[in-house]
Backbone as numpy.savetxt, mean C-alpha at the origin, in Angstrom:
# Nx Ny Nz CAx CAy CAz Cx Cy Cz
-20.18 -13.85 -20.01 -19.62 -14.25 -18.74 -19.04 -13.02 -18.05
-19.50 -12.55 -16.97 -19.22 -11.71 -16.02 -17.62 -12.00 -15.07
-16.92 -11.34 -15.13 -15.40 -11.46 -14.59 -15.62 -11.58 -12.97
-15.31 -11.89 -12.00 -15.42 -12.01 -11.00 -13.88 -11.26 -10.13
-13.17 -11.32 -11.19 -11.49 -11.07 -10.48 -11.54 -9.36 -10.10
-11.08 -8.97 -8.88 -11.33 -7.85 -8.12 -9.86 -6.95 -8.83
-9.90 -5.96 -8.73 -8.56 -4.78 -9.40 -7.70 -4.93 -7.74
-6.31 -4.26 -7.87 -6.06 -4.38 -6.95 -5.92 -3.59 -5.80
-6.49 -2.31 -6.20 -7.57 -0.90 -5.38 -8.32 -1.85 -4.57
-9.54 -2.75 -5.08 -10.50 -3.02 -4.45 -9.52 -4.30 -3.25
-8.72 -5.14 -3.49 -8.42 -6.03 -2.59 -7.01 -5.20 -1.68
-6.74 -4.02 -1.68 -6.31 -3.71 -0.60 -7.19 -3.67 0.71
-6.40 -4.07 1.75 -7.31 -4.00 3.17 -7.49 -2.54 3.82
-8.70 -2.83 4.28 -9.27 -1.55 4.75 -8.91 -1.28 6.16
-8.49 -2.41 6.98 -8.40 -2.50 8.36 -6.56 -1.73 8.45
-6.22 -0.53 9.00 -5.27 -0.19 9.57 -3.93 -0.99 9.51
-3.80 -2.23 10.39 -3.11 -2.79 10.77 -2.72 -4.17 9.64
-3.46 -4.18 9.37 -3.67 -5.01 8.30 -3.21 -4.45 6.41
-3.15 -3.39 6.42 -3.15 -2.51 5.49 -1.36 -2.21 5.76
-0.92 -1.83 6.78 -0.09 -1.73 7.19 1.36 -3.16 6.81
0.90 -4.00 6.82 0.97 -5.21 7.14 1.64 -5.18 5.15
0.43 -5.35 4.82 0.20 -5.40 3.16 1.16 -4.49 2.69
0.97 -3.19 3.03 2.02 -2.73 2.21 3.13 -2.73 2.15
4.30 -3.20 3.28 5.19 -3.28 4.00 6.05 -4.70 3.27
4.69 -5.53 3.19 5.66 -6.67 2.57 5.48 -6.50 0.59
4.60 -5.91 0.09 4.33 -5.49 -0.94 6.02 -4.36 -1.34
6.18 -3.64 -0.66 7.26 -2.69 -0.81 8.85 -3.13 -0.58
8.69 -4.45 0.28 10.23 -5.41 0.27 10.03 -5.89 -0.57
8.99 -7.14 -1.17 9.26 -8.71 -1.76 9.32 -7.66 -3.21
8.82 -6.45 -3.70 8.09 -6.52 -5.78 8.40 -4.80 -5.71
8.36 -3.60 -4.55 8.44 -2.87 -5.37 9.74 -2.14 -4.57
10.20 -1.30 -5.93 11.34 -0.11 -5.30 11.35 1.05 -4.31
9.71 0.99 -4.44 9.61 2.17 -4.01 8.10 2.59 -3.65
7.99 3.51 -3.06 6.52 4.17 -2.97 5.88 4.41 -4.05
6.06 5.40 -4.89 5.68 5.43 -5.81 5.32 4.51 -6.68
6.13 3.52 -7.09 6.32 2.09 -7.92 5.30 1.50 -7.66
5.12 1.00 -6.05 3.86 0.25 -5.70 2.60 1.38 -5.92
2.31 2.70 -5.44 0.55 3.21 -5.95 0.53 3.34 -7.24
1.87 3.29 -8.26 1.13 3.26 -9.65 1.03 1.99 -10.23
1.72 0.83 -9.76 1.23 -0.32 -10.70 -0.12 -0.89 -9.75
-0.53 -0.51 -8.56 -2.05 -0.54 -7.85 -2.83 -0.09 -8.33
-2.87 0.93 -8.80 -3.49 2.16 -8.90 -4.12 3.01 -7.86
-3.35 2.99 -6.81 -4.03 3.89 -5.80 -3.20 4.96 -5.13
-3.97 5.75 -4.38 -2.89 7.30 -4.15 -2.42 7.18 -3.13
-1.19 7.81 -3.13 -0.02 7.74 -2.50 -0.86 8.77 -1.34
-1.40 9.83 -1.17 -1.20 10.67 -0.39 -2.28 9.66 0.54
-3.68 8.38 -0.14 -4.19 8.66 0.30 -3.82 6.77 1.33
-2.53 6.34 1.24 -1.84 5.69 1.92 -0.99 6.43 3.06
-0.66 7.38 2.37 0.02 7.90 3.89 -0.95 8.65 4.56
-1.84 8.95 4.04 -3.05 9.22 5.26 -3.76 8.15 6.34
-3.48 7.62 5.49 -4.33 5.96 6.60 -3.17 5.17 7.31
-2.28 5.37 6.59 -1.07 4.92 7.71 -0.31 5.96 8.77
-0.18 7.31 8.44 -0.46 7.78 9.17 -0.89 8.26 10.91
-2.45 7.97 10.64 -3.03 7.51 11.63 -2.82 6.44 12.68
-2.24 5.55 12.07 -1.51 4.82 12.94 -0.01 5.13 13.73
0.18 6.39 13.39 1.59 6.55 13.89 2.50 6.12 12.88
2.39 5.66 11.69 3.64 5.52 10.43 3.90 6.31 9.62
5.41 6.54 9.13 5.19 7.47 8.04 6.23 6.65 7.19
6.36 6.75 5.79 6.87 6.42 5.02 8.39 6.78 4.91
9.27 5.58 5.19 11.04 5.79 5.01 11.53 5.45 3.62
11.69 6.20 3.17 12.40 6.67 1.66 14.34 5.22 1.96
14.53 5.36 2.99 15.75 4.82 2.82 15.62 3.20 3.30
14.58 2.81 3.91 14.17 1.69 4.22 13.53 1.53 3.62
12.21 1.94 2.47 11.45 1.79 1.45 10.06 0.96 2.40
9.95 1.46 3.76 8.86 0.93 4.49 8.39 1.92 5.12
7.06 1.86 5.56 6.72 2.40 6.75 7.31 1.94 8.65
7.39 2.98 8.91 7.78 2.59 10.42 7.16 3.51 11.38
């Protein structure tokens, strides 16, 4: 039997705003921190603040969000 359940690299959103969205409430409701959330994801930090970024966000260390 073949697993069907996606990692959670693959079900982050690809769309900007949406991504934005995700991580924001991901980083209030479960994690402490930046870091906290790309290592229990498994995905890179540099390569979140690159895509958020682009949108005009950068990551607040004292708000633990992007703004």
């Amino acid at each position: 039997m073949t697993s069907c359940r996606k990692s959670w690299a693959e079900m982050i959103p690809n769309d900007p705003a949406i991504l934005l969205s995700f991580v924001n409430a991901r980083l209030r409701d479960e994690y402490d921190s930046l870091e906290e959330l790309c290592g229990a994801l498994d995905v890179s930090r540099e390569d979140l603040e690159r895509r958020l970024k682009a949108l005009g966000y950068a990551y607040n260390e004292k708000t633990n969000q992007f703004k």
